[in-house]
Structures are given as structure tokens and as C-alpha cells.
Amino acid sequence: MAETYAGRQPRTRPGGDRTWPWVLLGVVQLIAAGPMLGLIVGGVLAVTVMGLASGGTTAAVAGFALLPALGPGLGLALPALALLSPAVRRVNRAALFALHCFGLLIGTTVEYVGWVGPAIG
């Protein structure tokens, strides 16, 4: 007769332990977003220094400095809303990392194409 164990069963991940494809996908997305983020950060620093040097108020300069952060910030915040669900939190953590990297990439791309790219010329 087979023995059964009535205690707590071990938790298994839905995708098994193969996390490296998700981590690789997330890293590739971060590498793709890197140059655009660098240009956005450089633009924010230039706007901040020029605004303060021209005698602008700190509140006005802070508003202009935070404006370019909206795209990447929203790109990170929208996938984070999915973490409110307990079912999503049980998913493979590497897949969630790739999802957040995708949100950052999309938010940065929208910001770059819609605002920074046309401003550069």
C-alpha cells in the first residue's frame, strides 16, 4: 500500500526552474533602453542647470526636470499594478523582472519618440 503525506505540499513554479530566458530577455530590454535613458537624463541635467542659471524658481525648474521622468515612471508603474493580485505574485519572479523591464523600455521609447527626439531635431 502506498503511503501518503497529508502535510503541506511543496510549492512549484508554473514554468519550472528555467529562469535564464526571462532574465536574458529583461537584460536585453535594459540594454535597449539604456541609450535612450542616458539621453533623457542628460537632457534633464541640462534643463535643470540652465533653468537655475537663468534665475528660474526652484519649483518651475523641478517641474520641468520631472516632466521627462513621466514616461519611464509610468512604464514601471503600470506593470507594478499587476503585483496587487496574489495570483501574479506567485508567478515566476524572473518573468516579472522581464515584464518590468518591458514596461521601462516601452515608457522610455514613448518618451523618447514623442518628446525628446523631436526636441533634439
Tab-separated table of N, CA and C in Angstrom:
chain	number	residue	atom	x	y	z
A	1	MET	N	0.832	-1.154	0.000
A	1	MET	CA	0.000	0.000	0.000
A	1	MET	C	0.895	1.240	0.000
A	2	ALA	N	0.528	2.210	-0.802
A	2	ALA	CA	1.326	3.422	-0.933
A	2	ALA	C	1.052	4.356	0.231
A	3	GLU	N	2.119	4.994	0.703
A	3	GLU	CA	1.969	5.957	1.780
A	3	GLU	C	1.662	7.327	1.210
A	4	THR	N	0.852	8.074	1.921
A	4	THR	CA	0.543	9.437	1.504
A	4	THR	C	0.978	10.384	2.602
A	5	TYR	N	1.274	11.589	2.194
A	5	TYR	CA	1.697	12.620	3.127
A	5	TYR	C	0.608	13.671	3.168
A	6	ALA	N	-0.002	13.851	4.319
A	6	ALA	CA	-1.131	14.771	4.446
A	6	ALA	C	-0.695	16.189	4.784
A	7	GLY	N	0.578	16.419	4.939
A	7	GLY	CA	1.068	17.751	5.315
A	7	GLY	C	1.099	18.699	4.132
A	8	ARG	N	1.832	19.751	4.307
A	8	ARG	CA	1.926	20.786	3.281
A	8	ARG	C	2.774	20.304	2.107
A	9	GLN	N	2.235	20.485	0.912
A	9	GLN	CA	2.948	20.077	-0.294
A	9	GLN	C	3.918	21.181	-0.721
A	10	PRO	N	5.044	20.827	-1.292
A	10	PRO	CA	5.994	21.863	-1.722
A	10	PRO	C	5.428	22.675	-2.896
A	11	ARG	N	5.742	23.977	-2.879
A	11	ARG	CA	5.285	24.847	-3.959
A	11	ARG	C	6.197	24.686	-5.166
A	12	THR	N	5.600	24.599	-6.306
A	12	THR	CA	6.377	24.530	-7.536
A	12	THR	C	6.024	25.725	-8.408
A	13	ARG	N	6.956	26.156	-9.179
A	13	ARG	CA	6.726	27.269	-10.082
A	13	ARG	C	5.990	26.774	-11.317
A	14	PRO	N	5.151	27.638	-11.893
A	14	PRO	CA	4.430	27.213	-13.090
A	14	PRO	C	5.350	26.874	-14.249
A	15	GLY	N	6.457	27.571	-14.393
A	15	GLY	CA	7.344	27.335	-15.525
A	15	GLY	C	8.539	26.468	-15.180
A	16	GLY	N	8.563	25.871	-14.036
A	16	GLY	CA	9.731	25.111	-13.625
A	16	GLY	C	10.811	26.059	-13.129
A	17	ASP	N	12.055	25.603	-13.179
A	17	ASP	CA	13.168	26.418	-12.697
A	17	ASP	C	13.950	27.062	-13.833
A	18	ARG	N	13.388	27.131	-15.005
A	18	ARG	CA	14.100	27.720	-16.139
A	18	ARG	C	13.883	29.224	-16.137
A	19	THR	N	14.715	29.932	-15.397
A	19	THR	CA	14.565	31.377	-15.281
A	19	THR	C	15.502	32.136	-16.208
A	20	TRP	N	16.525	31.489	-16.733
A	20	TRP	CA	17.516	32.225	-17.505
A	20	TRP	C	16.961	32.875	-18.763
A	21	PRO	N	15.975	32.306	-19.481
A	21	PRO	CA	15.469	33.039	-20.655
A	21	PRO	C	14.781	34.356	-20.266
A	22	TRP	N	14.084	34.357	-19.128
A	22	TRP	CA	13.413	35.576	-18.688
A	22	TRP	C	14.414	36.632	-18.259
A	23	VAL	N	15.441	36.214	-17.548
A	23	VAL	CA	16.473	37.152	-17.111
A	23	VAL	C	17.217	37.710	-18.324
A	24	LEU	N	17.512	36.855	-19.289
A	24	LEU	CA	18.187	37.311	-20.506
A	24	LEU	C	17.322	38.310	-21.267
A	25	LEU	N	16.030	38.037	-21.371
A	25	LEU	CA	15.117	38.959	-22.042
A	25	LEU	C	15.075	40.306	-21.321
A	26	GLY	N	15.011	40.290	-19.992
A	26	GLY	CA	14.995	41.527	-19.230
A	26	GLY	C	16.280	42.324	-19.393
A	27	VAL	N	17.425	41.652	-19.403
A	27	VAL	CA	18.702	42.346	-19.560
A	27	VAL	C	18.810	42.959	-20.959
A	28	VAL	N	18.354	42.239	-21.974
A	28	VAL	CA	18.378	42.789	-23.331
A	28	VAL	C	17.491	44.026	-23.422
A	29	GLN	N	16.343	43.998	-22.762
A	29	GLN	CA	15.465	45.167	-22.764
A	29	GLN	C	16.100	46.341	-22.029
A	30	LEU	N	16.801	46.074	-20.930
A	30	LEU	CA	17.505	47.143	-20.223
A	30	LEU	C	18.621	47.736	-21.073
A	31	ILE	N	19.324	46.895	-21.813
A	31	ILE	CA	20.383	47.381	-22.690
A	31	ILE	C	19.790	48.230	-23.811
A	32	ALA	N	18.627	47.842	-24.320
A	32	ALA	CA	17.983	48.626	-25.374
A	32	ALA	C	17.488	49.975	-24.846
A	33	ALA	N	17.034	50.021	-23.607
A	33	ALA	CA	16.530	51.268	-23.040
A	33	ALA	C	17.653	52.176	-22.541
A	34	GLY	N	18.830	51.643	-22.343
A	34	GLY	CA	19.948	52.401	-21.773
A	34	GLY	C	20.319	53.669	-22.521
A	35	PRO	N	20.558	53.616	-23.831
A	35	PRO	CA	20.932	54.852	-24.535
A	35	PRO	C	19.849	55.924	-24.490
A	36	MET	N	18.590	55.513	-24.591
A	36	MET	CA	17.502	56.489	-24.528
A	36	MET	C	17.407	57.097	-23.129
A	37	LEU	N	17.554	56.256	-22.107
A	37	LEU	CA	17.529	56.770	-20.736
A	37	LEU	C	18.687	57.723	-20.478
A	38	GLY	N	19.859	57.396	-21.030
A	38	GLY	CA	21.018	58.273	-20.866
A	38	GLY	C	20.788	59.646	-21.484
A	39	LEU	N	20.170	59.661	-22.654
A	39	LEU	CA	19.876	60.929	-23.299
A	39	LEU	C	18.824	61.723	-22.532
A	40	ILE	N	17.836	61.031	-21.989
A	40	ILE	CA	16.798	61.705	-21.205
A	40	ILE	C	17.406	62.281	-19.922
A	41	VAL	N	18.246	61.517	-19.242
A	41	VAL	CA	18.881	62.004	-18.008
A	41	VAL	C	19.799	63.185	-18.310
A	42	GLY	N	20.546	63.100	-19.401
A	42	GLY	CA	21.399	64.230	-19.788
A	42	GLY	C	20.588	65.480	-20.088
A	43	GLY	N	19.454	65.303	-20.755
A	43	GLY	CA	18.575	66.440	-21.028
A	43	GLY	C	18.009	67.041	-19.759
A	44	VAL	N	17.645	66.200	-18.812
A	44	VAL	CA	17.122	66.691	-17.533
A	44	VAL	C	18.196	67.486	-16.795
A	45	LEU	N	19.415	66.990	-16.809
A	45	LEU	CA	20.500	67.736	-16.149
A	45	LEU	C	20.739	69.079	-16.831
A	46	ALA	N	20.700	69.119	-18.151
A	46	ALA	CA	20.897	70.372	-18.871
A	46	ALA	C	19.770	71.355	-18.578
A	47	VAL	N	18.521	70.870	-18.571
A	47	VAL	CA	17.382	71.741	-18.278
A	47	VAL	C	17.482	72.283	-16.857
A	48	THR	N	17.878	71.444	-15.932
A	48	THR	CA	17.984	71.872	-14.538
A	48	THR	C	19.066	72.939	-14.358
A	49	VAL	N	20.236	72.702	-14.898
A	49	VAL	CA	21.334	73.660	-14.747
A	49	VAL	C	21.016	74.967	-15.458
A	50	MET	N	20.501	74.883	-16.678
A	50	MET	CA	20.188	76.103	-17.428
A	50	MET	C	19.040	76.877	-16.775
A	51	GLY	N	18.050	76.149	-16.266
A	51	GLY	CA	16.933	76.817	-15.611
A	51	GLY	C	17.344	77.535	-14.353
A	52	LEU	N	18.171	76.894	-13.551
A	52	LEU	CA	18.641	77.540	-12.325
A	52	LEU	C	19.610	78.675	-12.631
A	53	ALA	N	20.448	78.516	-13.669
A	53	ALA	CA	21.401	79.567	-14.021
A	53	ALA	C	20.713	80.797	-14.585
A	54	SER	N	19.560	80.619	-15.204
A	54	SER	CA	18.855	81.769	-15.781
A	54	SER	C	17.969	82.467	-14.759
A	55	GLY	N	17.959	82.000	-13.538
A	55	GLY	CA	17.207	82.660	-12.484
A	55	GLY	C	15.805	82.131	-12.297
A	56	GLY	N	15.511	80.951	-12.812
A	56	GLY	CA	14.187	80.359	-12.633
A	56	GLY	C	13.974	79.901	-11.202
A	57	THR	N	12.712	79.847	-10.810
A	57	THR	CA	12.419	79.379	-9.455
A	57	THR	C	12.662	77.878	-9.367
A	58	THR	N	12.917	77.427	-8.170
A	58	THR	CA	13.187	76.008	-7.965
A	58	THR	C	11.975	75.156	-8.307
A	59	ALA	N	10.786	75.648	-7.999
A	59	ALA	CA	9.565	74.891	-8.296
A	59	ALA	C	9.374	74.726	-9.795
A	60	ALA	N	9.617	75.780	-10.565
A	60	ALA	CA	9.464	75.696	-12.021
A	60	ALA	C	10.503	74.761	-12.622
A	61	VAL	N	11.722	74.869	-12.153
A	61	VAL	CA	12.788	74.010	-12.675
A	61	VAL	C	12.526	72.553	-12.304
A	62	ALA	N	12.038	72.308	-11.090
A	62	ALA	CA	11.724	70.933	-10.677
A	62	ALA	C	10.592	70.361	-11.523
A	63	GLY	N	9.616	71.190	-11.879
A	63	GLY	CA	8.534	70.713	-12.743
A	63	GLY	C	9.031	70.311	-14.108
A	64	PHE	N	9.919	71.129	-14.689
A	64	PHE	CA	10.478	70.788	-15.991
A	64	PHE	C	11.433	69.601	-15.903
A	65	ALA	N	12.089	69.440	-14.777
A	65	ALA	CA	13.005	68.318	-14.619
A	65	ALA	C	12.256	66.998	-14.420
A	66	LEU	N	11.088	67.057	-13.787
A	66	LEU	CA	10.316	65.827	-13.565
A	66	LEU	C	9.480	65.420	-14.766
A	67	LEU	N	9.221	66.336	-15.674
A	67	LEU	CA	8.404	66.027	-16.838
A	67	LEU	C	8.962	64.872	-17.678
A	68	PRO	N	10.268	64.832	-17.984
A	68	PRO	CA	10.769	63.701	-18.773
A	68	PRO	C	10.748	62.364	-18.029
A	69	ALA	N	10.617	62.398	-16.723
A	69	ALA	CA	10.584	61.143	-15.964
A	69	ALA	C	9.212	60.476	-16.000
A	70	LEU	N	8.214	61.155	-16.548
A	70	LEU	CA	6.865	60.580	-16.566
A	70	LEU	C	6.769	59.326	-17.424
A	71	GLY	N	7.404	59.319	-18.588
A	71	GLY	CA	7.311	58.151	-19.475
A	71	GLY	C	7.901	56.891	-18.851
A	72	PRO	N	9.184	56.908	-18.468
A	72	PRO	CA	9.741	55.715	-17.824
A	72	PRO	C	9.073	55.393	-16.497
A	73	GLY	N	8.645	56.424	-15.758
A	73	GLY	CA	7.971	56.176	-14.478
A	73	GLY	C	6.649	55.461	-14.657
A	74	LEU	N	5.856	55.915	-15.620
A	74	LEU	CA	4.596	55.226	-15.896
A	74	LEU	C	4.833	53.837	-16.460
A	75	GLY	N	5.891	53.697	-17.258
A	75	GLY	CA	6.222	52.374	-17.791
A	75	GLY	C	6.562	51.383	-16.697
A	76	LEU	N	7.157	51.853	-15.614
A	76	LEU	CA	7.455	50.977	-14.480
A	76	LEU	C	6.250	50.790	-13.564
A	77	ALA	N	5.402	51.815	-13.473
A	77	ALA	CA	4.278	51.756	-12.532
A	77	ALA	C	3.152	50.853	-13.025
A	78	LEU	N	2.908	50.821	-14.312
A	78	LEU	CA	1.793	50.016	-14.811
A	78	LEU	C	1.984	48.515	-14.585
A	79	PRO	N	3.171	47.941	-14.861
A	79	PRO	CA	3.335	46.531	-14.502
A	79	PRO	C	3.316	46.301	-12.992
A	80	ALA	N	3.695	47.308	-12.222
A	80	ALA	CA	3.681	47.162	-10.762
A	80	ALA	C	2.256	47.050	-10.232
A	81	LEU	N	1.297	47.621	-10.945
A	81	LEU	CA	-0.100	47.483	-10.527
A	81	LEU	C	-0.560	46.032	-10.577
A	82	ALA	N	0.031	45.262	-11.470
A	82	ALA	CA	-0.337	43.849	-11.553
A	82	ALA	C	0.074	43.083	-10.301
A	83	LEU	N	1.046	43.600	-9.569
A	83	LEU	CA	1.507	42.916	-8.355
A	83	LEU	C	0.502	42.995	-7.215
A	84	LEU	N	-0.561	43.776	-7.389
A	84	LEU	CA	-1.602	43.816	-6.367
A	84	LEU	C	-2.374	42.506	-6.298
A	85	SER	N	-2.344	41.742	-7.373
A	85	SER	CA	-3.037	40.466	-7.412
A	85	SER	C	-2.154	39.365	-6.816
A	86	PRO	N	-2.685	38.563	-5.894
A	86	PRO	CA	-1.887	37.470	-5.330
A	86	PRO	C	-1.509	36.420	-6.370
A	87	ALA	N	-2.350	36.241	-7.391
A	87	ALA	CA	-2.034	35.241	-8.418
A	87	ALA	C	-0.803	35.656	-9.217
A	88	VAL	N	-0.635	36.939	-9.445
A	88	VAL	CA	0.522	37.412	-10.200
A	88	VAL	C	1.789	37.284	-9.364
A	89	ARG	N	1.673	37.492	-8.060
A	89	ARG	CA	2.860	37.387	-7.203
A	89	ARG	C	3.389	35.970	-7.104
A	90	ARG	N	2.550	34.974	-7.422
A	90	ARG	CA	3.009	33.591	-7.375
A	90	ARG	C	3.727	33.168	-8.646
A	91	VAL	N	3.723	34.009	-9.652
A	91	VAL	CA	4.355	33.687	-10.928
A	91	VAL	C	5.867	33.752	-10.759
A	92	ASN	N	6.549	33.180	-11.687
A	92	ASN	CA	7.999	33.167	-11.708
A	92	ASN	C	8.550	34.592	-11.579
A	93	ARG	N	9.432	34.825	-10.639
A	93	ARG	CA	9.976	36.158	-10.394
A	93	ARG	C	10.784	36.669	-11.589
A	94	ALA	N	11.434	35.793	-12.309
A	94	ALA	CA	12.206	36.222	-13.471
A	94	ALA	C	11.284	36.735	-14.567
A	95	ALA	N	10.107	36.155	-14.698
A	95	ALA	CA	9.143	36.652	-15.688
A	95	ALA	C	8.638	38.030	-15.286
A	96	LEU	N	8.464	38.275	-14.005
A	96	LEU	CA	8.061	39.599	-13.545
A	96	LEU	C	9.165	40.629	-13.789
A	97	PHE	N	10.413	40.216	-13.641
A	97	PHE	CA	11.542	41.099	-13.952
A	97	PHE	C	11.509	41.498	-15.423
A	98	ALA	N	11.280	40.527	-16.298
A	98	ALA	CA	11.197	40.819	-17.732
A	98	ALA	C	10.009	41.726	-18.033
A	99	LEU	N	8.899	41.548	-17.327
A	99	LEU	CA	7.735	42.400	-17.527
A	99	LEU	C	8.024	43.845	-17.120
A	100	HIS	N	8.710	44.046	-16.013
A	100	HIS	CA	9.066	45.396	-15.577
A	100	HIS	C	10.070	46.037	-16.526
A	101	CYS	N	11.006	45.255	-17.021
A	101	CYS	CA	11.962	45.791	-17.996
A	101	CYS	C	11.252	46.193	-19.277
A	102	PHE	N	10.244	45.413	-19.681
A	102	PHE	CA	9.468	45.751	-20.867
A	102	PHE	C	8.704	47.058	-20.645
A	103	GLY	N	8.125	47.232	-19.464
A	103	GLY	CA	7.434	48.475	-19.162
A	103	GLY	C	8.378	49.670	-19.210
A	104	LEU	N	9.580	49.496	-18.668
A	104	LEU	CA	10.567	50.575	-18.708
A	104	LEU	C	10.961	50.886	-20.144
A	105	LEU	N	11.163	49.855	-20.955
A	105	LEU	CA	11.540	50.053	-22.349
A	105	LEU	C	10.436	50.771	-23.118
A	106	ILE	N	9.189	50.355	-22.944
A	106	ILE	CA	8.085	50.988	-23.661
A	106	ILE	C	7.900	52.434	-23.202
A	107	GLY	N	7.930	52.676	-21.896
A	107	GLY	CA	7.784	54.042	-21.392
A	107	GLY	C	8.890	54.957	-21.869
A	108	THR	N	10.114	54.443	-21.889
A	108	THR	CA	11.247	55.236	-22.354
A	108	THR	C	11.152	55.499	-23.847
A	109	THR	N	10.725	54.502	-24.607
A	109	THR	CA	10.593	54.674	-26.052
A	109	THR	C	9.525	55.710	-26.391
A	110	VAL	N	8.395	55.642	-25.707
A	110	VAL	CA	7.332	56.624	-25.946
A	110	VAL	C	7.818	58.026	-25.595
A	111	GLU	N	8.503	58.163	-24.492
A	111	GLU	CA	9.035	59.466	-24.081
A	111	GLU	C	10.060	59.972	-25.086
A	112	TYR	N	10.929	59.095	-25.535
A	112	TYR	CA	11.993	59.487	-26.455
A	112	TYR	C	11.427	59.864	-27.821
A	113	VAL	N	10.550	59.033	-28.356
A	113	VAL	CA	9.997	59.280	-29.689
A	113	VAL	C	9.024	60.463	-29.668
A	114	GLY	N	8.258	60.590	-28.610
A	114	GLY	CA	7.246	61.632	-28.553
A	114	GLY	C	7.738	62.986	-28.116
A	115	TRP	N	8.824	63.049	-27.338
A	115	TRP	CA	9.202	64.329	-26.764
A	115	TRP	C	10.687	64.660	-26.974
A	116	VAL	N	11.563	63.769	-26.618
A	116	VAL	CA	12.999	64.072	-26.659
A	116	VAL	C	13.506	64.088	-28.089
A	117	GLY	N	13.140	63.099	-28.892
A	117	GLY	CA	13.607	63.043	-30.287
A	117	GLY	C	13.234	64.277	-31.090
A	118	PRO	N	11.956	64.689	-31.098
A	118	PRO	CA	11.607	65.907	-31.841
A	118	PRO	C	12.268	67.169	-31.264
A	119	ALA	N	12.521	67.204	-29.965
A	119	ALA	CA	13.161	68.377	-29.380
A	119	ALA	C	14.618	68.497	-29.814
A	120	ILE	N	15.261	67.363	-30.041
A	120	ILE	CA	16.661	67.377	-30.471
A	120	ILE	C	16.751	67.846	-31.920
A	121	GLY	N	15.807	67.410	-32.707
A	121	GLY	CA	15.798	67.877	-34.106
A	121	GLY	C	15.866	66.804	-35.052
